[in-house]
Amino acid sequence: MTPHGLSSTGAHPCAPATLDGSSPSIPPHVSSALLTVSPAASLPASRPAPLAAAERIHALDILRGLALFGMILVHFHQKMRLDAGGLEDLIGWGVYVLVEQKAWGTFAFLFGVGFAVLLRRLEARGAPVTRIYLRRLGTLALFGVVADVGFGFRILTAYAAWGLTLLVVRRWTTRTLLVAAALAAAAGPLAQAAGVPSPWMAGARPVLRQTVEAAAQHGTYAALLAARWRLFVADLPHGWTDLLPDTNLALFILGLLAVRSGVVDQPMRHVRLIAGWMTFGVVSWALSWLVLRNLPETGRPGLDQAVSAGFGLVQDQWLCLAYIGAVLLLLAYRPVWTARLAPVGQAGRMALTNYMVQAALLDLLASGYGLGLRLRPYLYAPAALVCFAVVAAASVAWLRRYRFGPLEWVWRTLTYAEPQPLRRAAVARNTVAAL
């Protein structure tokens, strides 16, 4: 679910560290807590390669880590909830209203940011952008099939599919991209208002979803796997309505624009812009819950659904923009929080690995073939905190020795079509030899 874009030169916006370890002068509007470059990064490179650890924009890793925590909390609510009444029921409602779509939206935004950062790096090196990016999306699609069929988590295949669009639109003007984002968000609701049947409810899909739910509660893993595979095949595009974009693409584009405009690299120079998008997110969220969902019905179900969704333009998911902006500004104005949230950032650096492990673990804990666990709402937050603490600790321990998470290493190796150095010690030796 990340606005980012390209600088006019295509170069990385932050100055490299000097080889003797001293810090270069950095313009005062650039937060040193957000941007650091390793000595190795300043060496000439003859071929494209992943970002070194110290080249990373740490705020993005922290955002990914926070989104991972949000996803754990959401999935406890979705997959393990026990019905409760009274005040306890408000906990589940709060997760739904404040976290659910917003964690997904943050991931979509960050996907767009990741595309822009990759594009900036490849173009600066004169690398073949299209070939590398298509391999990256192809690998992500493979991970997506495993997550979908194996564990019932569906988002990665959608990211891989709609990520192709970014390759097409990457050179469009800012105004054109904003229009495209608005159209992507509005496409589904406009189709509903026009009476076009929802592809989600078309054909055998509703029945297949019921079969998957039944197998998840009472079946063996083999039966669940077979049911998920049939649903996966049925969910492949079968008509033009399956090709309508959604808010994921809108957030991808906003992420692309955030990099292009410098918001991600230099948030302190764009406080008014960030504050404006944060305000838009909060107002949209409030209007969605307080106004749009309480309007009188027209008698046309499709139109009523489109109106309650604000025709995709005013919706509660935009609250994620307020969360993203708040984190960027906090880390820019209070750099100490970058260090305090470092374990969260380490978990975010291994977001793909942690997401896949989380999917497998939650499926095992919640499904009938596994433990079939259920949680009362008041346990959501403590359980999520414990789970995320384990994830963060494991990530910190792993990244002390290795440059990437295990699945990140596979992803990068297939993206660049050559094995990437994994152990930190090997990279340090190579850097010393190059000097």
CSV table of C-alpha atoms in Angstrom, one decimal:
chain,number,residue,atom,x,y,z
A,1,MET,CA,0.0,0.0,0.0
A,2,THR,CA,3.7,5.4,-1.0
A,3,PRO,CA,4.1,8.6,-2.9
A,4,HIS,CA,7.6,9.1,-4.2
A,5,GLY,CA,9.2,10.2,-7.4
A,6,LEU,CA,12.4,11.2,-9.2
A,7,SER,CA,14.7,14.1,-8.7
A,8,SER,CA,15.3,16.1,-11.8
A,9,THR,CA,18.7,14.7,-12.2
A,10,GLY,CA,17.9,11.1,-11.2
A,11,ALA,CA,20.7,11.2,-8.6
A,12,HIS,CA,20.4,10.2,-5.0
A,13,PRO,CA,19.5,13.4,-3.0
A,14,CYS,CA,21.8,12.8,-0.1
A,15,ALA,CA,25.5,13.5,0.1
A,16,PRO,CA,27.9,10.5,0.6
A,17,ALA,CA,29.9,10.0,3.7
A,18,THR,CA,33.6,10.6,3.4
A,19,LEU,CA,35.9,7.6,3.2
A,20,ASP,CA,37.7,8.5,6.5
A,21,GLY,CA,34.4,8.2,8.4
A,22,SER,CA,33.8,11.9,8.9
A,23,SER,CA,30.4,13.3,8.0
A,24,PRO,CA,30.0,15.5,5.0
A,25,SER,CA,28.1,18.8,5.3
A,26,ILE,CA,24.4,18.2,4.7
A,27,PRO,CA,22.0,21.0,3.8
A,28,PRO,CA,20.1,22.0,6.9
A,29,HIS,CA,16.7,21.1,5.4
A,30,VAL,CA,17.7,17.5,5.0
A,31,SER,CA,17.3,15.4,8.2
A,32,SER,CA,20.4,13.3,8.8
A,33,ALA,CA,18.2,10.9,10.7
A,34,LEU,CA,16.4,10.1,7.4
A,35,LEU,CA,19.3,10.0,5.0
A,36,THR,CA,22.7,8.4,5.3
A,37,VAL,CA,25.0,6.9,2.7
A,38,SER,CA,27.7,4.3,3.4
A,39,PRO,CA,31.3,4.7,2.1
A,40,ALA,CA,30.7,1.7,-0.2
A,41,ALA,CA,27.8,3.6,-1.8
A,42,SER,CA,30.1,6.3,-3.0
A,43,LEU,CA,32.2,3.9,-5.0
A,44,PRO,CA,31.5,3.7,-8.8
A,45,ALA,CA,29.3,0.8,-9.7
A,46,SER,CA,29.3,-0.9,-13.1
A,47,ARG,CA,26.0,-2.7,-12.7
A,48,PRO,CA,22.8,-2.3,-10.8
A,49,ALA,CA,22.5,-3.6,-7.3
A,50,PRO,CA,20.3,-3.3,-4.3
A,51,LEU,CA,20.6,-0.4,-1.8
A,52,ALA,CA,23.2,-0.8,0.8
A,53,ALA,CA,21.9,-0.8,4.4
A,54,ALA,CA,23.2,2.7,5.1
A,55,GLU,CA,21.8,4.1,1.8
A,56,ARG,CA,18.3,3.4,3.0
A,57,ILE,CA,15.8,6.1,4.0
A,58,HIS,CA,15.2,4.9,7.5
A,59,ALA,CA,11.7,6.5,7.8
A,60,LEU,CA,10.4,4.1,5.1
A,61,ASP,CA,11.7,1.1,7.0
A,62,ILE,CA,10.0,2.3,10.2
A,63,LEU,CA,6.8,2.9,8.3
A,64,ARG,CA,6.9,-0.7,6.9
A,65,GLY,CA,7.6,-2.0,10.4
A,66,LEU,CA,4.6,-0.1,11.9
A,67,ALA,CA,2.4,-1.3,9.0
A,68,LEU,CA,3.5,-4.9,9.8
A,69,PHE,CA,2.4,-4.4,13.4
A,70,GLY,CA,-0.9,-3.1,12.2
A,71,MET,CA,-1.4,-6.1,9.9
A,72,ILE,CA,-0.7,-8.5,12.8
A,73,LEU,CA,-3.3,-6.7,14.9
A,74,VAL,CA,-5.8,-6.7,12.0
A,75,HIS,CA,-5.3,-10.4,11.2
A,76,PHE,CA,-5.8,-11.4,14.8
A,77,HIS,CA,-9.2,-9.5,14.6
A,78,GLN,CA,-10.1,-11.0,11.2
A,79,LYS,CA,-9.0,-14.6,11.7
A,80,MET,CA,-9.2,-15.3,15.5
A,81,ARG,CA,-11.9,-13.1,16.9
A,82,LEU,CA,-14.4,-14.3,19.4
A,83,ASP,CA,-17.6,-12.4,19.4
A,84,ALA,CA,-18.0,-10.1,22.5
A,85,GLY,CA,-20.5,-7.6,23.7
A,86,GLY,CA,-20.4,-4.3,25.6
A,87,LEU,CA,-17.3,-2.3,25.8
A,88,GLU,CA,-15.1,-5.1,24.7
A,89,ASP,CA,-16.8,-5.1,21.3
A,90,LEU,CA,-15.6,-1.6,20.8
A,91,ILE,CA,-12.0,-2.9,20.6
A,92,GLY,CA,-12.7,-4.9,17.5
A,93,TRP,CA,-14.7,-2.0,16.1
A,94,GLY,CA,-11.7,0.3,16.8
A,95,VAL,CA,-9.3,-2.1,14.9
A,96,TYR,CA,-11.7,-2.0,12.0
A,97,VAL,CA,-12.2,1.7,11.9
A,98,LEU,CA,-8.6,2.9,12.8
A,99,VAL,CA,-6.2,0.2,11.6
A,100,GLU,CA,-7.6,-2.3,9.1
A,101,GLN,CA,-7.7,-0.5,5.7
A,102,LYS,CA,-5.0,2.0,6.9
A,103,ALA,CA,-2.3,-0.7,7.4
A,104,TRP,CA,-3.1,-2.0,3.9
A,105,GLY,CA,-3.0,1.6,2.5
A,106,THR,CA,0.4,2.2,4.1
A,107,PHE,CA,1.8,-0.8,2.4
A,108,ALA,CA,0.4,0.3,-1.0
A,109,PHE,CA,1.8,3.8,-0.5
A,110,LEU,CA,5.2,2.3,0.3
A,111,PHE,CA,5.1,0.1,-2.7
A,112,GLY,CA,4.8,3.2,-4.9
A,113,VAL,CA,7.7,4.7,-3.0
A,114,GLY,CA,9.8,1.6,-3.5
A,115,PHE,CA,9.2,1.7,-7.2
A,116,ALA,CA,10.3,5.4,-7.4
A,117,VAL,CA,13.4,4.8,-5.4
A,118,LEU,CA,14.3,1.7,-7.5
A,119,LEU,CA,13.7,3.7,-10.7
A,120,ARG,CA,15.8,6.6,-9.5
A,121,ARG,CA,18.7,4.3,-8.7
A,122,LEU,CA,18.5,2.3,-12.0
A,123,GLU,CA,18.3,5.4,-14.1
A,124,ALA,CA,21.2,7.0,-12.3
A,125,ARG,CA,23.3,4.0,-13.2
A,126,GLY,CA,22.0,3.7,-16.8
A,127,ALA,CA,20.6,0.2,-16.1
A,128,PRO,CA,17.8,-1.5,-18.1
A,129,VAL,CA,14.8,-0.3,-16.1
A,130,THR,CA,12.1,-2.4,-17.8
A,131,ARG,CA,13.9,-5.7,-17.8
A,132,ILE,CA,14.9,-5.4,-14.1
A,133,TYR,CA,11.5,-4.1,-13.0
A,134,LEU,CA,9.6,-6.9,-14.8
A,135,ARG,CA,11.8,-9.5,-13.1
A,136,ARG,CA,11.0,-7.8,-9.8
A,137,LEU,CA,7.3,-8.0,-10.4
A,138,GLY,CA,7.4,-11.5,-11.7
A,139,THR,CA,9.2,-12.7,-8.5
A,140,LEU,CA,6.7,-10.8,-6.4
A,141,ALA,CA,3.9,-12.5,-8.2
A,142,LEU,CA,5.4,-15.9,-7.4
A,143,PHE,CA,5.5,-15.0,-3.7
A,144,GLY,CA,1.9,-13.8,-4.1
A,145,VAL,CA,0.7,-17.1,-5.4
A,146,VAL,CA,2.4,-18.9,-2.4
A,147,ALA,CA,0.8,-16.4,0.1
A,148,ASP,CA,-2.6,-16.7,-1.6
A,149,VAL,CA,-2.9,-20.4,-2.2
A,150,GLY,CA,-0.8,-21.5,0.7
A,151,PHE,CA,-1.9,-19.2,3.5
A,152,GLY,CA,-5.0,-17.3,2.3
A,153,PHE,CA,-3.3,-13.9,2.1
A,154,ARG,CA,-4.1,-12.2,-1.2
A,155,ILE,CA,-2.5,-8.8,-1.6
A,156,LEU,CA,0.9,-9.6,-3.2
A,157,THR,CA,-0.5,-10.8,-6.5
A,158,ALA,CA,-2.6,-7.6,-6.8
A,159,TYR,CA,0.5,-5.6,-6.1
A,160,ALA,CA,2.5,-7.4,-8.8
A,161,ALA,CA,-0.3,-7.0,-11.4
A,162,TRP,CA,-1.0,-3.3,-10.8
A,163,GLY,CA,2.7,-2.6,-10.4
A,164,LEU,CA,2.9,-3.0,-14.2
A,165,THR,CA,0.9,0.3,-14.5
A,166,LEU,CA,3.7,2.3,-12.8
A,167,LEU,CA,6.1,1.4,-15.5
A,168,VAL,CA,3.7,2.9,-18.1
A,169,VAL,CA,2.8,6.1,-16.2
A,170,ARG,CA,6.2,6.9,-14.6
A,171,ARG,CA,6.9,9.8,-16.9
A,172,TRP,CA,3.5,11.4,-16.8
A,173,THR,CA,3.2,14.9,-15.4
A,174,THR,CA,2.2,15.4,-11.8
A,175,ARG,CA,-1.2,16.7,-12.8
A,176,THR,CA,-1.9,13.8,-15.1
A,177,LEU,CA,-0.8,11.3,-12.4
A,178,LEU,CA,-3.1,12.9,-9.8
A,179,VAL,CA,-6.0,12.6,-12.3
A,180,ALA,CA,-5.1,9.0,-12.9
A,181,ALA,CA,-5.0,8.3,-9.1
A,182,ALA,CA,-8.5,9.8,-8.7
A,183,LEU,CA,-9.8,7.8,-11.6
A,184,ALA,CA,-8.3,4.6,-10.2
A,185,ALA,CA,-9.9,5.2,-6.8
A,186,ALA,CA,-13.3,6.0,-8.4
A,187,ALA,CA,-13.4,3.3,-11.0
A,188,GLY,CA,-15.1,0.6,-8.9
A,189,PRO,CA,-17.7,2.9,-7.2
A,190,LEU,CA,-18.6,4.4,-10.6
A,191,ALA,CA,-19.1,1.0,-12.1
A,192,GLN,CA,-21.3,0.1,-9.1
A,193,ALA,CA,-23.4,3.3,-9.5
A,194,ALA,CA,-23.9,2.4,-13.2
A,195,GLY,CA,-25.3,-0.9,-12.2
A,196,VAL,CA,-22.3,-3.0,-13.4
A,197,PRO,CA,-22.3,-6.3,-11.4
A,198,SER,CA,-19.5,-6.6,-9.0
A,199,PRO,CA,-16.7,-9.0,-10.2
A,200,TRP,CA,-16.2,-10.0,-6.6
A,201,MET,CA,-19.7,-11.6,-6.6
A,202,ALA,CA,-19.6,-12.9,-10.2
A,203,GLY,CA,-19.8,-16.6,-11.3
A,204,ALA,CA,-18.8,-19.2,-8.8
A,205,ARG,CA,-16.7,-17.0,-6.7
A,206,PRO,CA,-19.2,-16.6,-3.7
A,207,VAL,CA,-19.6,-20.3,-3.5
A,208,LEU,CA,-15.9,-21.0,-3.8
A,209,ARG,CA,-15.2,-18.5,-1.0
A,210,GLN,CA,-17.7,-20.3,1.2
A,211,THR,CA,-15.9,-23.6,0.4
A,212,VAL,CA,-12.6,-22.0,1.4
A,213,GLU,CA,-14.1,-20.8,4.7
A,214,ALA,CA,-15.6,-24.2,5.5
A,215,ALA,CA,-12.3,-25.9,4.7
A,216,ALA,CA,-10.4,-23.4,6.9
A,217,GLN,CA,-12.6,-24.2,9.8
A,218,HIS,CA,-13.1,-28.0,9.5
A,219,GLY,CA,-10.9,-29.4,6.8
A,220,THR,CA,-7.4,-30.8,6.3
A,221,TYR,CA,-4.7,-28.6,4.9
A,222,ALA,CA,-4.8,-30.6,1.6
A,223,ALA,CA,-8.6,-29.8,1.3
A,224,LEU,CA,-8.0,-26.2,2.2
A,225,LEU,CA,-5.1,-25.9,-0.4
A,226,ALA,CA,-7.3,-27.4,-3.1
A,227,ALA,CA,-10.2,-25.0,-2.3
A,228,ARG,CA,-7.9,-22.0,-2.3
A,229,TRP,CA,-6.4,-23.0,-5.6
A,230,ARG,CA,-9.9,-23.2,-7.2
A,231,LEU,CA,-10.7,-19.8,-5.8
A,232,PHE,CA,-7.4,-18.4,-7.0
A,233,VAL,CA,-8.1,-19.6,-10.6
A,234,ALA,CA,-11.7,-18.2,-10.4
A,235,ASP,CA,-10.4,-14.8,-9.3
A,236,LEU,CA,-8.1,-14.5,-12.4
A,237,PRO,CA,-9.5,-11.8,-14.8
A,238,HIS,CA,-12.4,-13.2,-16.8
A,239,GLY,CA,-13.9,-9.9,-18.1
A,240,TRP,CA,-13.3,-6.2,-18.3
A,241,THR,CA,-14.7,-5.5,-14.9
A,242,ASP,CA,-11.9,-7.6,-13.4
A,243,LEU,CA,-9.4,-5.1,-14.9
A,244,LEU,CA,-10.9,-2.1,-13.1
A,245,PRO,CA,-8.2,-0.4,-10.9
A,246,ASP,CA,-8.7,0.3,-7.2
A,247,THR,CA,-7.3,2.3,-4.4
A,248,ASN,CA,-4.1,0.3,-4.4
A,249,LEU,CA,-3.1,1.8,-7.8
A,250,ALA,CA,-4.2,5.3,-6.5
A,251,LEU,CA,-1.8,4.9,-3.5
A,252,PHE,CA,1.0,3.5,-5.7
A,253,ILE,CA,0.7,6.7,-7.7
A,254,LEU,CA,0.7,8.9,-4.6
A,255,GLY,CA,3.8,7.1,-3.5
A,256,LEU,CA,5.5,7.8,-6.8
A,257,LEU,CA,4.6,11.4,-6.5
A,258,ALA,CA,5.9,11.7,-3.0
A,259,VAL,CA,9.4,10.7,-4.1
A,260,ARG,CA,9.2,12.8,-7.2
A,261,SER,CA,8.3,15.9,-5.2
A,262,GLY,CA,11.0,15.3,-2.5
A,263,VAL,CA,8.5,14.7,0.3
A,264,VAL,CA,10.1,11.4,1.3
A,265,ASP,CA,13.7,12.6,1.1
A,266,GLN,CA,13.2,16.1,2.5
A,267,PRO,CA,10.0,16.2,4.6
A,268,MET,CA,11.0,19.4,6.4
A,269,ARG,CA,10.9,21.3,3.1
A,270,HIS,CA,7.3,20.1,2.4
A,271,VAL,CA,5.6,20.5,5.8
A,272,ARG,CA,2.6,22.4,4.3
A,273,LEU,CA,2.1,19.8,1.6
A,274,ILE,CA,2.3,16.9,4.1
A,275,ALA,CA,0.0,18.7,6.5
A,276,GLY,CA,-2.5,19.2,3.6
A,277,TRP,CA,-2.6,15.5,2.8
A,278,MET,CA,-2.8,14.6,6.4
A,279,THR,CA,-5.8,16.9,6.8
A,280,PHE,CA,-7.4,15.5,3.6
A,281,GLY,CA,-7.0,12.0,5.1
A,282,VAL,CA,-8.6,12.9,8.5
A,283,VAL,CA,-11.4,14.8,6.9
A,284,SER,CA,-12.1,12.0,4.4
A,285,TRP,CA,-12.1,9.4,7.2
A,286,ALA,CA,-14.5,11.5,9.3
A,287,LEU,CA,-16.9,12.3,6.4
A,288,SER,CA,-16.9,8.6,5.5
A,289,TRP,CA,-18.1,7.5,8.9
A,290,LEU,CA,-20.1,10.4,10.1
A,291,VAL,CA,-21.9,11.5,6.9
A,292,LEU,CA,-21.6,9.3,3.9
A,293,ARG,CA,-22.7,6.1,5.7
A,294,ASN,CA,-25.7,7.8,7.2
A,295,LEU,CA,-27.2,9.3,4.1
A,296,PRO,CA,-30.8,8.2,3.1
A,297,GLU,CA,-30.9,5.4,0.6
A,298,THR,CA,-31.9,6.0,-3.0
A,299,GLY,CA,-33.4,2.5,-3.6
A,300,ARG,CA,-30.6,1.7,-6.1
A,301,PRO,CA,-28.2,-0.6,-4.2
A,302,GLY,CA,-25.2,0.0,-6.5
A,303,LEU,CA,-25.6,3.8,-6.3
A,304,ASP,CA,-26.1,3.6,-2.5
A,305,GLN,CA,-22.8,1.6,-2.2
A,306,ALA,CA,-21.0,4.1,-4.4
A,307,VAL,CA,-22.2,7.1,-2.4
A,308,SER,CA,-21.3,5.5,1.0
A,309,ALA,CA,-17.9,4.9,-0.5
A,310,GLY,CA,-17.6,8.6,-1.5
A,311,PHE,CA,-17.2,7.4,-5.1
A,312,GLY,CA,-13.7,6.3,-4.1
A,313,LEU,CA,-12.6,9.9,-3.6
A,314,VAL,CA,-13.7,10.5,0.0
A,315,GLN,CA,-13.1,7.3,2.0
A,316,ASP,CA,-11.9,6.2,5.4
A,317,GLN,CA,-8.8,4.5,4.0
A,318,TRP,CA,-7.2,7.9,3.3
A,319,LEU,CA,-6.5,8.1,7.0
A,320,CYS,CA,-3.4,6.2,6.2
A,321,LEU,CA,-2.0,9.5,4.7
A,322,ALA,CA,-2.3,11.1,8.1
A,323,TYR,CA,-0.4,8.3,9.7
A,324,ILE,CA,2.3,8.3,7.1
A,325,GLY,CA,2.7,12.1,7.3
A,326,ALA,CA,2.9,12.0,11.1
A,327,VAL,CA,5.7,9.5,11.1
A,328,LEU,CA,7.7,11.4,8.4
A,329,LEU,CA,7.4,14.6,10.4
A,330,LEU,CA,8.1,13.0,13.7
A,331,LEU,CA,11.4,11.5,12.5
A,332,ALA,CA,12.4,14.6,10.7
A,333,TYR,CA,11.8,17.0,13.6
A,334,ARG,CA,12.8,14.5,16.4
A,335,PRO,CA,15.6,12.4,14.9
A,336,VAL,CA,16.1,10.7,18.3
A,337,TRP,CA,13.0,8.7,17.4
A,338,THR,CA,14.8,7.1,14.5
A,339,ALA,CA,17.1,5.4,17.0
A,340,ARG,CA,14.3,4.6,19.4
A,341,LEU,CA,12.3,2.9,16.6
A,342,ALA,CA,15.3,1.2,15.1
A,343,PRO,CA,14.1,-2.3,15.9
A,344,VAL,CA,10.8,-1.4,14.2
A,345,GLY,CA,12.8,-0.3,11.1
A,346,GLN,CA,14.8,-3.6,11.2
A,347,ALA,CA,11.5,-5.5,11.0
A,348,GLY,CA,10.5,-3.2,8.1
A,349,ARG,CA,13.7,-4.0,6.2
A,350,MET,CA,12.6,-7.6,6.2
A,351,ALA,CA,8.9,-6.8,5.4
A,352,LEU,CA,8.5,-9.5,2.8
A,353,THR,CA,10.1,-12.3,4.9
A,354,ASN,CA,8.1,-11.2,8.0
A,355,TYR,CA,4.9,-10.9,6.0
A,356,MET,CA,5.2,-14.4,4.6
A,357,VAL,CA,6.2,-15.9,8.0
A,358,GLN,CA,3.3,-14.0,9.7
A,359,ALA,CA,0.9,-15.3,7.0
A,360,ALA,CA,2.0,-18.9,7.5
A,361,LEU,CA,2.0,-18.7,11.3
A,362,LEU,CA,-1.5,-17.0,11.5
A,363,ASP,CA,-2.9,-19.6,9.1
A,364,LEU,CA,-1.6,-22.4,11.3
A,365,LEU,CA,-2.8,-20.8,14.5
A,366,ALA,CA,-6.3,-19.9,13.3
A,367,SER,CA,-7.3,-22.7,10.8
A,368,GLY,CA,-9.0,-26.0,11.6
A,369,TYR,CA,-6.1,-28.0,10.3
A,370,GLY,CA,-3.9,-26.2,12.8
A,371,LEU,CA,-4.7,-25.0,16.3
A,372,GLY,CA,-7.9,-23.2,15.6
A,373,LEU,CA,-7.1,-20.6,18.2
A,374,ARG,CA,-9.6,-17.8,19.0
A,375,LEU,CA,-8.9,-14.5,20.9
A,376,ARG,CA,-11.1,-12.2,22.9
A,377,PRO,CA,-10.8,-8.6,21.7
A,378,TYR,CA,-9.0,-7.4,24.8
A,379,LEU,CA,-6.2,-9.8,23.9
A,380,TYR,CA,-5.6,-8.4,20.3
A,381,ALA,CA,-3.2,-5.7,21.3
A,382,PRO,CA,-1.1,-7.6,23.9
A,383,ALA,CA,-0.9,-10.6,21.5
A,384,ALA,CA,0.1,-8.4,18.6
A,385,LEU,CA,2.7,-6.6,20.6
A,386,VAL,CA,4.3,-9.9,21.8
A,387,CYS,CA,4.2,-11.3,18.2
A,388,PHE,CA,5.7,-8.1,16.7
A,389,ALA,CA,8.4,-8.0,19.5
A,390,VAL,CA,9.5,-11.5,18.5
A,391,VAL,CA,9.5,-10.5,14.8
A,392,ALA,CA,11.6,-7.3,15.5
A,393,ALA,CA,14.1,-9.2,17.7
A,394,ALA,CA,14.5,-11.9,15.1
A,395,SER,CA,15.0,-9.2,12.4
A,396,VAL,CA,17.6,-7.4,14.5
A,397,ALA,CA,19.5,-10.6,15.1
A,398,TRP,CA,19.4,-11.7,11.4
A,399,LEU,CA,20.5,-8.3,10.1
A,400,ARG,CA,23.5,-8.2,12.4
A,401,ARG,CA,25.0,-10.8,10.1
A,402,TYR,CA,23.2,-10.5,6.8
A,403,ARG,CA,22.4,-7.6,4.5
A,404,PHE,CA,18.8,-8.7,3.6
A,405,GLY,CA,16.1,-11.0,4.9
A,406,PRO,CA,16.1,-14.4,3.3
A,407,LEU,CA,13.2,-13.8,1.0
A,408,GLU,CA,14.5,-10.3,0.3
A,409,TRP,CA,17.7,-11.9,-0.8
A,410,VAL,CA,15.8,-14.3,-3.2
A,411,TRP,CA,13.8,-11.3,-4.5
A,412,ARG,CA,16.9,-9.2,-5.2
A,413,THR,CA,18.8,-12.1,-6.7
A,414,LEU,CA,16.1,-12.9,-9.2
A,415,THR,CA,15.5,-9.2,-9.8
A,416,TYR,CA,19.1,-8.5,-10.8
A,417,ALA,CA,19.6,-12.0,-12.3
A,418,GLU,CA,22.7,-12.7,-10.3
A,419,PRO,CA,23.4,-13.8,-6.7
A,420,GLN,CA,23.6,-10.9,-4.3
A,421,PRO,CA,26.2,-10.8,-1.5
A,422,LEU,CA,24.3,-11.8,1.6
A,423,ARG,CA,26.8,-11.9,4.5
A,424,ARG,CA,27.9,-8.5,5.8
A,425,ALA,CA,31.5,-9.8,6.4
A,426,ALA,CA,31.9,-10.7,2.7
A,427,VAL,CA,30.7,-7.2,1.6
A,428,ALA,CA,33.0,-5.5,4.0
A,429,ARG,CA,36.0,-7.5,2.7
A,430,ASN,CA,35.1,-6.6,-0.9
A,431,THR,CA,34.8,-2.9,0.0
A,432,VAL,CA,38.2,-2.8,1.7
A,433,ALA,CA,39.7,-4.6,-1.4
A,434,ALA,CA,38.1,-2.0,-3.7
A,435,LEU,CA,39.6,0.9,-1.6
